[in-house]
PDB file of C-alpha atoms in Angstrom:
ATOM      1  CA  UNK A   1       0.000   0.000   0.000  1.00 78.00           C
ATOM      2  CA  UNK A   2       3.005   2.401   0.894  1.00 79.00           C
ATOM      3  CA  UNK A   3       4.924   1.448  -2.174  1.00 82.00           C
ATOM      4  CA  UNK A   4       1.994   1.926  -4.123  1.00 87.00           C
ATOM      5  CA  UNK A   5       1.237   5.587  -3.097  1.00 88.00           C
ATOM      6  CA  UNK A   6       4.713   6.557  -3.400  1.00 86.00           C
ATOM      7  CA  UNK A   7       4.852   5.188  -6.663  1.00 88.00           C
ATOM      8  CA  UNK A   8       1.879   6.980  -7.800  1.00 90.00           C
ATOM      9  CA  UNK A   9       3.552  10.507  -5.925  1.00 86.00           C
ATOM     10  CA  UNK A  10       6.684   9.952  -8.394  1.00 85.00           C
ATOM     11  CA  UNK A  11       4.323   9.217 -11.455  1.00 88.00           C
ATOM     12  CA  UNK A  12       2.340  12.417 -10.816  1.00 88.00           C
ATOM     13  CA  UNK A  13       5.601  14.884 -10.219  1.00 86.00           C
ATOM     14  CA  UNK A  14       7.147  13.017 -13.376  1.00 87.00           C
ATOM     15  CA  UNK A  15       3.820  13.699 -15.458  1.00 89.00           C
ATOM     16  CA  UNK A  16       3.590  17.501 -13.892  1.00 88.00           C
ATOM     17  CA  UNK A  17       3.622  20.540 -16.154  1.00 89.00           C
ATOM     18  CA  UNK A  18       7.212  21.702 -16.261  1.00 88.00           C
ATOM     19  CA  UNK A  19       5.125  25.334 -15.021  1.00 91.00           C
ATOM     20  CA  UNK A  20       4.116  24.172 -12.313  1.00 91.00           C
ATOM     21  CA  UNK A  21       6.175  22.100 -11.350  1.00 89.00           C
ATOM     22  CA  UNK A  22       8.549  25.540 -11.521  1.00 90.00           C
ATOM     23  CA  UNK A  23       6.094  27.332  -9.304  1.00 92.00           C
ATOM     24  CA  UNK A  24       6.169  25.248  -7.022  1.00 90.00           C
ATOM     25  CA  UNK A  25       9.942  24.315  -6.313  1.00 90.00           C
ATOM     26  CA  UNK A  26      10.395  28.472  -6.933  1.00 91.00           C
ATOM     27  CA  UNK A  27       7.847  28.627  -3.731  1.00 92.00           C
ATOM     28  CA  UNK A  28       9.855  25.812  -1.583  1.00 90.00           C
ATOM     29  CA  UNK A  29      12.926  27.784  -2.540  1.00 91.00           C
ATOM     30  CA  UNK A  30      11.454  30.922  -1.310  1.00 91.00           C
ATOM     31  CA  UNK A  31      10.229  29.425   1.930  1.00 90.00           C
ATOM     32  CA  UNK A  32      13.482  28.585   2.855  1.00 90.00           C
ATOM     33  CA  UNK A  33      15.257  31.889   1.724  1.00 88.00           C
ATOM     34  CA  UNK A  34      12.847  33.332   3.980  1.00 88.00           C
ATOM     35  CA  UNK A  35      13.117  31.089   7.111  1.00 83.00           C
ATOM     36  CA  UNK A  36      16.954  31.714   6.846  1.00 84.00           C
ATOM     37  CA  UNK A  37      16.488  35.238   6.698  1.00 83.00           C
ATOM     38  CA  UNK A  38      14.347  34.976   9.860  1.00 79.00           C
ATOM     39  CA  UNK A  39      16.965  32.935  11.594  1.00 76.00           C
ATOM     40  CA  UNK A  40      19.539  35.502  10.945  1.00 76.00           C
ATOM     41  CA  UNK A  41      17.180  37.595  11.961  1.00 74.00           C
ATOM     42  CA  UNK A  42      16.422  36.479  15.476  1.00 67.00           C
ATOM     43  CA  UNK A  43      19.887  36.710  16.167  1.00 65.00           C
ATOM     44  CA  UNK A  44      20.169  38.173  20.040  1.00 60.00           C
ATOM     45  CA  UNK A  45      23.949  40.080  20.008  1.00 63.00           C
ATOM     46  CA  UNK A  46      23.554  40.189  23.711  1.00 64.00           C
ATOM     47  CA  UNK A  47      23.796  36.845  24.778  1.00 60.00           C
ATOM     48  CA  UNK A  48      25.694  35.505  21.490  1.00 59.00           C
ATOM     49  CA  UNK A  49      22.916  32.971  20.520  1.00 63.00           C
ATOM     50  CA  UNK A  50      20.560  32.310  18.243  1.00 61.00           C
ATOM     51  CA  UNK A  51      17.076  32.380  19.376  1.00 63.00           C
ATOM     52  CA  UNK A  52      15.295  30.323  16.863  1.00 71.00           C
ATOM     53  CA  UNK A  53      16.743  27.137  15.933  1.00 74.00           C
ATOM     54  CA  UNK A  54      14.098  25.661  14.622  1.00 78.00           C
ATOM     55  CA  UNK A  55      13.546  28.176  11.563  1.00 76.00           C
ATOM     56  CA  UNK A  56      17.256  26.978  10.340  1.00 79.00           C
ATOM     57  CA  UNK A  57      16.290  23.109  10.470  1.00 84.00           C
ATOM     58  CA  UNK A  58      12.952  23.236   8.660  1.00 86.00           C
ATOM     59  CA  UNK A  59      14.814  25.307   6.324  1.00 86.00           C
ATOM     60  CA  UNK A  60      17.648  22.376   5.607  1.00 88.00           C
ATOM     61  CA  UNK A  61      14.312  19.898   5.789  1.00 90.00           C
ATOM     62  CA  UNK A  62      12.870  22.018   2.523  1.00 89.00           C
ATOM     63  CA  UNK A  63      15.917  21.553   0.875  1.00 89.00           C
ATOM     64  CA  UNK A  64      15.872  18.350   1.205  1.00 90.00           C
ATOM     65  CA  UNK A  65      12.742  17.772  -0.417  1.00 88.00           C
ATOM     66  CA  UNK A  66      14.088  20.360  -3.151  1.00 87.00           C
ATOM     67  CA  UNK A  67      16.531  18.449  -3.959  1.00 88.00           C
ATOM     68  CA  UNK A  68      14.117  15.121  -3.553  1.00 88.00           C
ATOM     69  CA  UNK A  69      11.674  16.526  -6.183  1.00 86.00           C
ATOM     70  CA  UNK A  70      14.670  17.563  -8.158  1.00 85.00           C
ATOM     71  CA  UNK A  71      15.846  13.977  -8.110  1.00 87.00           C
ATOM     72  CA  UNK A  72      12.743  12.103  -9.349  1.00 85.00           C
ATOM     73  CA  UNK A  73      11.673  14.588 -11.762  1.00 80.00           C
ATOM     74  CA  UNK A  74      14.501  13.409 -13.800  1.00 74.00           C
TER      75      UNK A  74
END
């Protein structure tokens, strides 16, 4: 049953509209631009730490699945 829906998940990015498909990583892309940005962002100079760990992880997570949806588009 797993198999099957991932299979049919790979069949429907591989038969996606190059457009969309387009839009769509653009969008991931600009997720994670802006969840770094935030990161950098919640930088507190005071006690040398960043406050917000958590934007910087989902961030590498997105890229992940960039570079996932990259991979079986091919």
């Amino acid at each position: 049953m797993i198999k099957s829906a991932y299979y049919q998940f790979v069949n429907f990015i591989q038969n996606m509209n190059t457009a969309v498909f387009s839009i769509i990583w653009l969008a991931i892309f600009g997720v994670v631009l802006l969840l770094i940005m935030n990161f950098f962002k919640k930088y507190n100079g005071e006690q040398k730490k960043f406050e917000k760990l958590g934007l910087i992880l989902l961030a590498v997570v997105l890229v992940a699945v960039l570079i996932y949806l990259s991979y079986i588009r091919k």
